[in-house]
CSV table of C-alpha atoms in Angstrom, one decimal:
chain,number,residue,atom,x,y,z
A,83,MET,CA,-8.1,-17.3,38.0
A,84,SER,CA,-10.1,-20.0,36.4
A,85,GLU,CA,-13.4,-18.2,37.3
A,86,SER,CA,-12.3,-15.1,35.9
A,87,THR,CA,-11.3,-17.0,32.6
A,88,SER,CA,-14.5,-18.7,32.2
A,89,GLN,CA,-16.5,-15.3,32.7
A,90,SER,CA,-14.6,-13.6,30.4
A,91,ALA,CA,-14.6,-16.1,27.6
A,92,PRO,CA,-18.2,-15.6,26.1
A,93,ALA,CA,-17.0,-12.4,25.6
A,94,VAL,CA,-14.9,-13.5,22.9
A,95,TYR,CA,-16.2,-13.0,19.4
A,96,ARG,CA,-16.9,-16.3,17.7
A,97,TRP,CA,-16.5,-15.6,14.4
A,98,ARG,CA,-13.3,-13.5,14.4
A,99,TRP,CA,-11.3,-15.7,12.4
A,100,VAL,CA,-14.0,-16.1,9.5
A,101,GLY,CA,-14.1,-12.5,9.7
A,102,LEU,CA,-10.0,-11.9,9.4
A,103,THR,CA,-10.1,-14.1,6.6
A,104,ALA,CA,-12.5,-11.9,4.7
A,105,LEU,CA,-10.7,-8.6,5.9
A,106,LEU,CA,-7.3,-10.4,4.5
A,107,VAL,CA,-8.8,-11.1,1.3
A,108,ALA,CA,-10.3,-7.7,1.0
A,109,GLU,CA,-6.9,-6.3,1.7
A,110,ALA,CA,-5.2,-8.4,-1.1
A,111,MET,CA,-8.1,-8.1,-3.6
A,112,ASN,CA,-7.6,-4.1,-3.4
A,113,LEU,CA,-3.5,-3.8,-3.0
A,114,LEU,CA,-3.3,-6.6,-5.9
A,115,ASP,CA,-5.2,-4.4,-8.2
A,116,SER,CA,-2.1,-1.4,-7.2
A,117,THR,CA,0.4,-3.5,-9.0
A,118,ILE,CA,-1.4,-6.0,-11.3
A,119,VAL,CA,-1.8,-3.5,-14.1
A,120,GLN,CA,2.0,-3.1,-14.2
A,121,VAL,CA,2.6,-6.4,-16.4
A,122,ALA,CA,-0.5,-5.8,-18.4
A,123,GLY,CA,0.1,-1.8,-19.0
A,124,PRO,CA,2.1,-2.3,-22.7
A,125,ALA,CA,-0.4,-4.6,-23.8
A,126,ILE,CA,-3.3,-2.4,-22.5
A,127,HIS,CA,-1.7,0.5,-24.4
A,128,ALA,CA,-0.9,-1.6,-27.5
A,129,ASP,CA,-4.5,-2.5,-28.0
A,130,LEU,CA,-6.2,1.0,-26.4
A,131,GLY,CA,-3.6,3.3,-28.1
A,132,GLY,CA,-3.0,6.6,-26.6
A,133,PRO,CA,0.6,8.4,-25.1
A,134,VAL,CA,3.0,6.1,-23.6
A,135,SER,CA,2.5,7.9,-20.3
A,136,ASP,CA,-0.9,6.1,-20.0
A,137,ILE,CA,0.9,3.1,-19.0
A,138,GLN,CA,1.8,5.0,-15.6
A,139,TRP,CA,-1.7,6.4,-15.4
A,140,PHE,CA,-3.0,2.7,-15.4
A,141,SER,CA,-1.7,2.2,-12.3
A,142,ALA,CA,-1.2,5.7,-10.9
A,143,ALA,CA,-5.1,6.7,-11.4
A,144,TYR,CA,-6.0,3.9,-8.9
A,145,THR,CA,-3.4,4.6,-6.4
A,146,LEU,CA,-3.5,8.2,-6.2
A,147,ALA,CA,-7.4,8.2,-5.8
A,148,PHE,CA,-7.2,5.5,-3.2
A,149,ALA,CA,-4.4,7.4,-1.2
A,150,LEU,CA,-6.2,10.7,-1.3
A,151,LEU,CA,-9.4,9.2,0.0
A,152,LEU,CA,-8.2,6.6,2.4
A,153,ILE,CA,-8.4,9.1,5.4
A,154,THR,CA,-12.2,10.1,4.5
A,155,GLY,CA,-13.0,6.7,3.8
A,156,GLY,CA,-11.5,5.8,7.4
A,157,ARG,CA,-13.9,8.4,9.0
A,158,LEU,CA,-17.0,6.8,7.2
A,159,GLY,CA,-16.4,3.7,9.2
A,160,ASP,CA,-16.0,6.0,12.4
A,161,ILE,CA,-19.3,7.5,11.6
A,162,ALA,CA,-21.9,5.3,9.9
A,163,GLY,CA,-20.2,1.6,11.1
A,164,ARG,CA,-16.9,0.0,9.8
A,165,ARG,CA,-18.8,-3.4,8.7
A,166,ARG,CA,-21.6,-1.3,6.9
A,167,VAL,CA,-19.0,0.7,4.9
A,168,PHE,CA,-16.8,-2.2,4.3
A,169,ARG,CA,-19.6,-4.0,2.4
A,170,ILE,CA,-20.4,-0.7,0.7
A,171,GLY,CA,-17.1,-0.7,-0.6
A,172,VAL,CA,-16.6,-4.1,-1.5
A,173,THR,CA,-19.6,-3.8,-3.9
A,174,GLY,CA,-18.4,-0.8,-5.4
A,175,PHE,CA,-15.1,-2.2,-6.0
A,176,MET,CA,-16.7,-5.1,-8.0
A,177,LEU,CA,-18.7,-3.1,-10.1
A,178,ALA,CA,-16.0,-0.7,-10.8
A,179,SER,CA,-13.6,-3.9,-11.8
A,180,LEU,CA,-16.4,-4.7,-14.1
A,181,ALA,CA,-16.5,-1.4,-15.6
A,182,CYS,CA,-12.8,-1.2,-16.2
A,183,ALA,CA,-12.8,-4.8,-17.8
A,184,LEU,CA,-15.1,-3.4,-20.4
A,185,ALA,CA,-13.6,-0.1,-20.9
A,186,PRO,CA,-13.4,0.6,-24.9
A,187,SER,CA,-10.5,3.6,-24.4
A,188,ALA,CA,-7.8,4.2,-22.9
A,189,GLY,CA,-9.3,7.7,-21.5
A,190,MET,CA,-12.4,5.6,-19.7
A,191,LEU,CA,-9.9,2.9,-18.4
A,192,ILE,CA,-8.2,5.6,-16.4
A,193,GLY,CA,-11.5,7.0,-15.1
A,194,PHE,CA,-13.0,3.7,-14.0
A,195,ARG,CA,-9.4,3.3,-12.4
A,196,VAL,CA,-10.2,6.6,-10.4
A,197,VAL,CA,-13.5,5.1,-9.4
A,198,GLN,CA,-12.0,1.6,-8.4
A,199,GLY,CA,-9.7,3.5,-6.5
A,200,ALA,CA,-12.2,5.4,-4.7
A,201,ALA,CA,-14.0,2.6,-3.6
A,202,ALA,CA,-10.7,0.8,-2.5
A,203,ALA,CA,-10.0,4.0,-0.1
A,204,VAL,CA,-13.7,3.1,1.3
A,205,VAL,CA,-12.7,-0.7,2.1
A,206,ILE,CA,-9.3,-0.6,3.5
A,207,PRO,CA,-9.2,1.6,6.4
A,208,GLN,CA,-12.1,-0.8,7.8
A,209,THR,CA,-9.9,-3.5,8.3
A,210,PHE,CA,-7.7,-2.2,11.4
A,211,GLY,CA,-10.8,-1.1,13.6
A,212,LEU,CA,-12.7,-4.2,12.7
A,213,ILE,CA,-9.9,-6.6,13.9
A,214,ARG,CA,-9.6,-4.6,16.8
A,215,ALA,CA,-13.2,-5.3,17.5
A,216,MET,CA,-13.0,-8.9,17.1
A,217,PHE,CA,-10.0,-9.7,18.7
A,218,ASP,CA,-8.2,-9.4,22.0
A,219,GLY,CA,-5.1,-9.4,24.1
A,220,ASP,CA,-2.5,-11.2,22.1
A,221,GLU,CA,-4.6,-12.5,19.4
A,222,THR,CA,-5.1,-8.7,18.3
A,223,ALA,CA,-1.2,-8.7,17.8
A,224,LYS,CA,-1.4,-11.7,15.9
A,225,ALA,CA,-4.2,-10.7,13.7
A,226,LEU,CA,-2.6,-7.2,12.9
A,227,GLY,CA,0.8,-8.7,12.4
A,228,SER,CA,-0.9,-10.8,9.5
A,229,ILE,CA,-1.8,-7.6,7.2
A,230,GLY,CA,2.1,-6.5,6.5
A,231,PRO,CA,2.7,-9.8,4.7
A,232,VAL,CA,-0.5,-10.0,3.0
A,233,MET,CA,-0.3,-6.3,1.5
A,234,GLY,CA,3.5,-7.2,0.8
A,235,LEU,CA,2.8,-10.2,-0.9
A,236,ALA,CA,-0.5,-9.3,-2.8
A,237,ALA,CA,1.8,-6.3,-4.1
A,238,ILE,CA,4.5,-8.6,-5.3
A,239,CYS,CA,1.9,-11.2,-6.8
A,240,GLY,CA,0.3,-8.7,-8.8
A,241,PRO,CA,2.5,-8.5,-11.5
A,242,VAL,CA,3.1,-12.1,-11.7
A,243,LEU,CA,-0.7,-12.9,-11.6
A,244,GLY,CA,-1.0,-9.9,-14.4
A,245,GLY,CA,1.4,-11.5,-16.8
A,246,VAL,CA,-0.2,-15.1,-16.5
A,247,LEU,CA,-3.6,-13.5,-16.9
A,248,THR,CA,-2.5,-11.4,-19.8
A,249,HIS,CA,-0.7,-14.1,-21.6
A,250,ALA,CA,-3.3,-17.0,-21.2
A,251,ASP,CA,-5.9,-14.7,-23.0
A,252,LEU,CA,-9.0,-16.6,-21.0
A,253,PHE,CA,-11.8,-16.6,-23.5
A,254,GLY,CA,-10.3,-14.1,-25.6
A,255,SER,CA,-10.0,-11.6,-22.5
A,256,SER,CA,-6.5,-11.0,-23.0
A,257,TRP,CA,-5.7,-8.2,-20.6
A,258,ARG,CA,-9.5,-7.6,-19.3
A,259,ALA,CA,-8.7,-10.7,-17.1
A,260,VAL,CA,-6.8,-8.6,-14.9
A,261,PHE,CA,-10.0,-6.8,-13.7
A,262,LEU,CA,-12.5,-9.2,-14.4
A,263,VAL,CA,-10.8,-11.6,-11.7
A,264,ASN,CA,-12.1,-9.6,-8.9
A,265,VAL,CA,-15.6,-10.0,-9.7
A,266,PRO,CA,-15.4,-13.5,-7.9
A,267,LEU,CA,-13.1,-12.5,-5.3
A,268,ALA,CA,-15.3,-9.5,-4.3
A,269,ALA,CA,-18.4,-11.8,-4.2
A,270,ALA,CA,-16.8,-14.3,-1.7
A,271,VAL,CA,-16.0,-11.5,0.8
A,272,LEU,CA,-19.5,-10.5,0.5
A,273,ALA,CA,-20.7,-13.8,1.5
A,274,VAL,CA,-18.8,-13.9,4.8
A,275,ALA,CA,-18.9,-10.0,5.2
A,276,PRO,CA,-22.3,-10.8,7.7
A,277,THR,CA,-19.7,-12.5,10.0
A,278,LEU,CA,-17.9,-9.4,10.8
A,279,ALA,CA,-18.9,-7.5,13.9
A,280,GLU,CA,-20.0,-3.9,13.7
A,281,ASP,CA,-18.0,-1.2,15.1
A,282,ARG,CA,-17.6,2.5,14.9
A,283,ALA,CA,-15.9,5.4,16.6
A,284,PRO,CA,-16.7,5.8,20.4
A,285,GLN,CA,-17.1,9.7,19.4
A,286,ARG,CA,-18.5,10.8,16.1
A,287,PRO,CA,-16.2,12.6,14.2
A,288,GLY,CA,-16.6,14.8,11.0
A,289,LEU,CA,-15.5,14.3,7.7
A,290,ASP,CA,-13.5,17.8,7.1
A,291,PRO,CA,-14.5,18.0,3.2
A,292,ALA,CA,-12.3,21.7,3.1
A,293,GLY,CA,-9.2,19.3,4.5
A,294,THR,CA,-9.9,16.6,2.1
A,295,ALA,CA,-10.0,18.7,-0.9
A,296,LEU,CA,-7.0,20.5,0.1
A,297,ALA,CA,-5.3,17.0,0.4
A,298,MET,CA,-6.4,15.9,-3.1
A,299,VAL,CA,-5.7,19.6,-4.9
A,300,GLY,CA,-2.0,19.4,-3.3
A,301,THR,CA,-1.1,16.2,-3.9
A,302,GLY,CA,-2.5,16.0,-7.6
A,303,LEU,CA,-0.6,19.2,-8.5
A,304,VAL,CA,2.7,16.9,-7.0
A,305,VAL,CA,2.0,13.9,-8.6
A,306,TYR,CA,0.6,14.9,-12.2
A,307,PRO,CA,3.9,16.7,-13.5
A,308,LEU,CA,5.8,14.0,-12.4
A,309,ILE,CA,4.3,11.5,-14.5
A,310,GLU,CA,3.4,13.5,-17.7
A,311,ALA,CA,6.6,15.1,-18.0
A,312,ASP,CA,10.6,13.6,-18.6
A,313,PRO,CA,13.0,14.1,-15.8
A,314,GLY,CA,15.5,15.6,-18.0
A,315,HIS,CA,12.9,17.5,-20.3
A,316,ARG,CA,10.6,19.0,-17.4
A,317,PRO,CA,9.0,22.4,-18.6
A,318,PRO,CA,8.8,25.4,-16.4
A,319,TRP,CA,5.0,24.7,-15.4
A,320,ASN,CA,5.8,21.4,-13.9
A,321,TRP,CA,8.0,22.9,-11.5
A,322,ALA,CA,5.3,25.8,-10.9
A,323,ALA,CA,2.7,22.9,-10.6
A,324,ILE,CA,4.9,21.1,-7.9
A,325,ALA,CA,5.7,24.2,-5.9
A,326,LEU,CA,1.8,25.0,-6.0
A,327,GLY,CA,1.1,21.5,-4.8
A,328,LEU,CA,3.5,21.9,-1.8
A,329,VAL,CA,2.0,25.1,-0.8
A,330,VAL,CA,-1.5,23.7,-1.0
A,331,LEU,CA,-0.3,20.8,1.2
A,332,LEU,CA,0.9,23.2,3.7
A,333,GLY,CA,-2.4,25.1,3.9
A,334,PHE,CA,-3.7,21.6,4.1
A,335,GLY,CA,-1.5,21.3,7.4
A,336,ALA,CA,-2.5,24.9,8.9
A,337,HIS,CA,-6.1,24.2,8.2
A,338,GLN,CA,-6.0,20.9,10.5
A,339,ARG,CA,-4.3,23.0,13.2
A,340,HIS,CA,-6.8,25.5,13.0
A,341,SER,CA,-9.7,23.2,13.1
A,342,ALA,CA,-8.3,21.5,16.0
A,343,ARG,CA,-7.5,24.9,17.7
A,344,THR,CA,-11.3,26.2,17.0
A,345,GLY,CA,-13.1,23.0,18.4
A,346,ARG,CA,-14.1,21.3,15.5
A,347,ARG,CA,-12.6,17.6,14.1
A,348,PRO,CA,-10.1,17.8,11.8
A,349,LEU,CA,-9.6,15.1,8.7
A,350,VAL,CA,-6.6,14.1,10.9
A,351,GLU,CA,-6.6,13.7,14.7
A,352,PRO,CA,-3.8,15.7,15.6
A,353,SER,CA,-3.1,13.5,18.7
A,354,LEU,CA,-1.5,11.2,16.2
A,355,PHE,CA,1.5,13.9,15.9
A,356,ALA,CA,2.1,14.2,19.8
A,357,SER,CA,5.1,12.0,19.4
A,358,ARG,CA,7.6,11.2,16.6
A,359,MET,CA,6.5,7.8,16.6
A,360,PHE,CA,3.5,7.9,14.2
A,361,PRO,CA,4.7,10.5,11.8
A,362,ALA,CA,8.1,8.6,11.5
A,363,ALA,CA,6.0,5.6,10.2
A,364,LEU,CA,4.1,7.7,7.9
A,365,VAL,CA,7.5,8.7,6.3
A,366,THR,CA,8.6,5.3,6.6
A,367,SER,CA,5.6,4.0,4.5
A,368,THR,CA,6.1,6.5,1.9
A,369,LEU,CA,9.5,5.7,1.2
A,370,PHE,CA,9.3,2.1,1.3
A,371,PHE,CA,6.6,1.6,-0.9
A,372,ALA,CA,7.9,4.2,-3.1
A,373,VAL,CA,11.0,1.9,-3.5
A,374,MET,CA,8.8,-1.5,-4.0
A,375,ASN,CA,6.3,-0.5,-6.5
A,376,GLY,CA,8.5,1.8,-8.5
A,377,LEU,CA,11.2,-1.2,-8.7
A,378,MET,CA,8.4,-3.5,-9.8
A,379,LEU,CA,7.1,-1.3,-12.6
A,380,THR,CA,10.9,-0.4,-13.8
A,381,VAL,CA,11.7,-4.3,-14.1
A,382,VAL,CA,8.5,-5.0,-16.0
A,383,LEU,CA,9.0,-1.7,-18.3
A,384,HIS,CA,12.4,-3.0,-19.0
A,385,MET,CA,11.5,-6.6,-19.5
A,386,GLN,CA,8.7,-5.8,-22.3
A,387,LEU,CA,10.4,-1.8,-23.6
A,388,GLY,CA,13.6,-2.6,-23.4
A,389,LEU,CA,14.2,-6.3,-24.2
A,390,GLY,CA,10.8,-7.4,-26.0
A,391,ALA,CA,9.8,-10.0,-23.4
A,392,SER,CA,6.3,-11.4,-23.2
A,393,THR,CA,4.0,-10.4,-20.5
A,394,LEU,CA,4.3,-13.9,-18.9
A,395,THR,CA,8.2,-13.5,-18.9
A,396,ALA,CA,7.9,-9.8,-17.5
A,397,GLY,CA,5.5,-11.5,-14.7
A,398,LEU,CA,7.5,-14.6,-13.6
A,399,THR,CA,10.5,-12.6,-13.3
A,400,LEU,CA,9.5,-11.1,-10.4
A,401,LEU,CA,8.2,-14.5,-9.0
A,402,PRO,CA,11.3,-14.9,-7.0
A,403,TRP,CA,10.6,-11.7,-5.3
A,404,SER,CA,6.9,-13.1,-4.4
A,405,VAL,CA,8.6,-16.6,-2.9
A,406,GLY,CA,11.1,-14.9,-1.0
A,407,LEU,CA,8.8,-12.4,0.6
A,408,GLY,CA,6.2,-15.4,1.6
A,409,LEU,CA,8.9,-17.4,3.1
A,410,SER,CA,10.4,-14.2,5.1
A,411,SER,CA,6.9,-13.5,6.1
A,412,LEU,CA,6.3,-17.0,7.8
A,413,ILE,CA,9.6,-17.0,9.3
A,414,ALA,CA,9.6,-13.4,10.5
A,415,GLY,CA,6.1,-13.8,12.3
A,416,ALA,CA,6.6,-17.3,13.8
A,417,TYR,CA,9.9,-16.9,14.9
A,418,LEU,CA,11.9,-13.5,14.5
A,419,VAL,CA,9.5,-10.9,15.6
A,420,PRO,CA,8.2,-12.6,18.6
A,421,ARG,CA,11.8,-12.6,20.0
A,422,TYR,CA,13.3,-9.4,18.3
A,423,GLY,CA,10.6,-7.1,17.8
A,424,PRO,CA,10.7,-4.3,15.6
A,425,ARG,CA,14.3,-4.6,15.2
A,426,VAL,CA,13.4,-6.9,12.5
A,427,MET,CA,12.4,-4.0,10.4
A,428,TYR,CA,16.4,-3.1,9.9
A,429,ALA,CA,17.2,-6.2,8.9
A,430,GLY,CA,14.6,-6.6,6.2
A,431,LEU,CA,15.7,-3.3,5.2
A,432,SER,CA,19.4,-4.0,5.1
A,433,LEU,CA,18.6,-7.6,3.0
A,434,LEU,CA,16.3,-5.5,0.3
A,435,LEU,CA,19.3,-2.9,0.1
A,436,LEU,CA,21.5,-5.9,-0.7
A,437,GLY,CA,19.2,-7.2,-3.3
A,438,VAL,CA,18.9,-3.6,-4.9
A,439,LEU,CA,22.8,-3.7,-5.0
A,440,ALA,CA,22.8,-7.0,-6.8
A,441,ALA,CA,20.2,-6.3,-9.3
A,442,ILE,CA,22.6,-3.3,-10.4
A,443,ALA,CA,25.5,-5.9,-10.7
A,444,ALA,CA,23.1,-8.3,-12.4
A,445,TYR,CA,22.0,-5.7,-14.9
A,446,HIS,CA,25.8,-4.3,-15.6
A,447,ALA,CA,27.6,-8.0,-15.6
A,448,SER,CA,24.6,-9.0,-18.7
A,449,ASP,CA,24.6,-8.7,-22.3
A,450,PRO,CA,22.4,-5.3,-23.0
A,451,THR,CA,20.1,-6.9,-25.4
A,452,ALA,CA,19.8,-10.5,-23.3
A,453,TYR,CA,17.6,-11.5,-20.4
A,454,PRO,CA,19.4,-11.0,-17.1
A,455,ARG,CA,19.3,-14.5,-15.4
A,456,PRO,CA,21.1,-13.4,-12.1
A,457,LEU,CA,18.4,-10.7,-11.8
A,458,ARG,CA,16.5,-13.7,-10.6
A,459,ALA,CA,18.4,-14.4,-7.4
A,460,ALA,CA,18.7,-10.7,-6.8
A,461,LEU,CA,15.2,-10.1,-6.7
A,462,ALA,CA,14.5,-13.2,-4.2
A,463,ILE,CA,16.7,-11.7,-1.9
A,464,ALA,CA,15.3,-8.4,-2.2
A,465,GLY,CA,11.8,-10.4,-1.6
A,466,LEU,CA,13.4,-12.0,1.6
A,467,GLY,CA,14.0,-8.2,2.8
A,468,THR,CA,10.4,-6.9,1.9
A,469,GLY,CA,8.5,-9.7,4.1
A,470,LEU,CA,11.1,-9.2,7.3
A,471,PHE,CA,10.3,-5.5,6.9
A,472,THR,CA,6.5,-5.9,6.3
A,473,THR,CA,5.7,-8.4,9.1
A,474,PRO,CA,6.5,-6.1,12.1
A,475,PHE,CA,6.1,-2.6,10.3
A,476,PHE,CA,2.3,-2.3,10.8
A,477,THR,CA,2.0,-3.7,14.4
A,478,ALA,CA,5.0,-1.3,15.3
A,479,ALA,CA,3.3,1.9,13.3
A,480,LEU,CA,0.1,1.2,15.2
A,481,ARG,CA,1.4,0.6,18.5
A,482,PRO,CA,0.8,4.1,20.0
A,483,VAL,CA,-3.0,4.8,18.3
A,484,SER,CA,-5.8,4.8,20.4
A,485,PRO,CA,-9.2,3.2,19.4
A,486,GLN,CA,-10.4,6.9,19.0
A,487,GLU,CA,-7.7,7.5,16.4
A,488,THR,CA,-7.9,4.1,14.7
A,489,GLY,CA,-9.9,5.3,11.2
A,490,SER,CA,-8.0,8.4,11.2
A,491,ALA,CA,-4.5,6.7,11.7
A,492,ALA,CA,-5.6,3.4,9.4
A,493,GLY,CA,-6.5,6.0,6.7
A,494,LEU,CA,-3.3,7.8,6.9
A,495,LEU,CA,-1.3,4.9,7.1
A,496,ASN,CA,-2.8,3.2,4.0
A,497,ALA,CA,-3.0,6.7,2.2
A,498,VAL,CA,0.9,7.4,2.8
A,499,GLN,CA,1.6,3.9,1.4
A,500,GLN,CA,-0.5,4.5,-1.7
A,501,LEU,CA,0.8,7.8,-2.2
A,502,GLY,CA,4.4,6.3,-1.9
A,503,GLY,CA,3.7,3.9,-4.4
A,504,THR,CA,2.2,6.5,-6.6
A,505,LEU,CA,5.4,8.5,-6.3
A,506,GLY,CA,7.8,5.6,-7.0
A,507,VAL,CA,5.9,4.7,-10.4
A,508,ALA,CA,6.0,8.2,-11.3
A,509,VAL,CA,9.4,9.0,-10.6
A,510,LEU,CA,11.5,5.4,-10.7
A,511,GLY,CA,9.6,4.8,-13.6
A,512,SER,CA,10.0,8.4,-15.3
A,513,VAL,CA,13.7,8.1,-14.7
A,514,TYR,CA,13.7,4.6,-16.6
A,515,LEU,CA,11.6,5.9,-19.5
A,516,ALA,CA,13.3,9.3,-20.0
A,517,GLY,CA,16.8,7.5,-20.1
A,518,ALA,CA,15.6,4.8,-22.4
A,519,ARG,CA,14.1,7.3,-24.8
A,520,SER,CA,16.2,10.1,-25.0
A,521,GLY,CA,19.4,8.5,-25.2
A,522,VAL,CA,21.0,9.6,-22.1
A,523,TYR,CA,22.5,6.4,-21.6
A,524,ALA,CA,24.5,3.9,-24.1
A,525,ASP,CA,21.2,1.4,-23.6
A,526,ALA,CA,18.1,0.6,-21.7
A,527,ARG,CA,20.3,-1.2,-19.8
A,528,SER,CA,21.7,1.9,-18.4
A,529,ALA,CA,18.5,3.5,-17.4
A,530,VAL,CA,17.0,0.8,-15.3
A,531,GLN,CA,20.6,0.7,-13.2
A,532,HIS,CA,20.4,4.2,-13.0
A,533,ALA,CA,16.4,3.9,-11.6
A,534,PHE,CA,18.0,1.2,-9.0
A,535,TRP,CA,20.2,3.4,-7.8
A,536,VAL,CA,17.8,5.8,-7.0
A,537,ALA,CA,15.6,3.4,-5.1
A,538,ALA,CA,19.0,2.5,-3.3
A,539,ALA,CA,19.1,5.8,-2.1
A,540,LEU,CA,15.5,6.1,-0.9
A,541,LEU,CA,16.2,3.0,1.1
A,542,VAL,CA,18.8,4.5,2.8
A,543,ALA,CA,16.2,7.5,3.8
A,544,THR,CA,13.7,5.0,5.0
A,545,ALA,CA,16.1,3.4,7.5
A,546,LEU,CA,16.8,6.7,8.8
A,547,SER,CA,13.2,7.3,9.0
A,548,ALA,CA,12.3,3.7,10.6
A,549,ALA,CA,15.0,4.6,13.4
A,550,LEU,CA,12.8,7.4,14.4
A,551,MET,CA,9.8,5.0,15.1
A,552,ALA,CA,11.5,3.6,18.3
A,553,ALA,CA,10.0,4.4,21.5
A,554,PRO,CA,11.8,7.4,23.2
A,555,ARG,CA,14.1,6.0,25.8
A,556,ARG,CA,12.0,7.2,28.7
A,557,HIS,CA,9.3,5.0,28.0
A,558,ILE,CA,11.0,1.8,27.1
A,559,GLY,CA,10.4,0.8,31.1
A,560,SER,CA,6.6,1.7,30.9
A,561,THR,CA,5.8,0.3,27.5
A,562,PRO,CA,7.1,-3.2,26.2
A,563,LEU,CA,8.8,-2.9,22.8
A,564,ASN,CA,6.7,-6.1,22.0
A,565,ASN,CA,3.2,-4.8,23.2
A,566,THR,CA,1.2,-3.8,20.1
A,567,THR,CA,-2.1,-4.1,21.3
A,568,PRO,CA,-3.6,-1.2,23.1
A,569,PRO,CA,-6.2,-1.9,25.7
A,570,THR,CA,-9.9,-2.7,24.4
A,571,THR,CA,-12.4,-0.1,25.6
A,572,ALA,CA,-16.1,-0.3,26.9
A,573,ALA,CA,-16.7,1.1,23.6
A,574,GLN,CA,-15.4,-1.4,21.9
A,575,ALA,CA,-16.9,-3.9,24.0
A,576,THR,CA,-20.2,-2.7,23.5
A,577,ASN,CA,-19.8,-2.5,19.6
A,578,ARG,CA,-19.2,-6.2,19.2
A,579,GLN,CA,-22.1,-8.4,18.2
């Protein structure tokens, strides 16, 4: 036994924990930018002008480009090497962030945000494959388990950091500091990136440009009308665009099946859909992050547009959510998930729903023109639930994925997360803005409550889809529920440096 251990010890990648730090910082940096603009959005709009819907586009332009190109980004890592593509993406993200900080108009800022999102789409899918290349056995599960809390905490801390940086007005930078903060972070990641192991797919996949184009056009046709029009005053062309987008997405699915049947490599690995587990994870991720991103934007919009609060106040309002998420992530990772496994997800969703209902009660009990102080406690409860959910979710979602499927699965899982965030911003943000501006409700307080009720309904749907992620009963005996690490292949061992 000891002889076997001593023989296998040299195969352990010595820089794995240093490399993991670089990967997690890159994850946090990229996901931070999906929410950091939410608090700064009104200040950007006041400075650069334009229609009020630009506030939503400052976030959605990034997350939409991020979502649409993530699968292709994962494939690039499979083909050219994940470490190489990771470094190229981080460099592009740093340059795009600098361009965003220097943008002279709202239109140019939205354009640069698209470029920034595209660069992020090249970075994030490499994380899962690089972790699997550097870690073995139980350490792989621990490393993968660290991604969920980092992603959730980065998303929640974005509005807080955005409010603090915008309010601080460092060197007269105002809102531009929310983009400049990425420059030193990206430089630090690039300095550590050489410690990463190189890795690529065992079999070289294709890029499928036709599939990428269909996915981009279909998703864009669905999302654009959701942001540009009020839900209560949606013109006929909006519904036509959404319907056409759904048709194009159905065409994307047909194209993927045809590519698989004819022997070509589709954009999405068909084997990922051989069972219900991974598709259920995609639906769950979409719904959950729609709730999380949409609620954050709704709280921020109501604070600044409904109550006239400062960017700092709006950002700090979400601080209890961040603190709750951090605490519950630590507790879940150290004690709950090792003992109870994926069942912790349901406790997290229940606690998050309780927080949403408590927030509705807090808004209802407060003066329509006053700061709702009980909201902080409600958001703390929601944060605790968010941490309990995200910690086990990503390891459970990636449990059935093989090494050959890693690039496609990582890109797809992150894509639906960002797409969910975009839809949440579009739907919940539009529900609030439509009610607050049109006078449908008695006051803005009623509009924010209505948005929270929509979020509560989405959380119920999230719980139903999460239940489908469980392994079929016939496999429980042969596949332990807490086994999140697929066996290491010879190709993975060969790719290590």
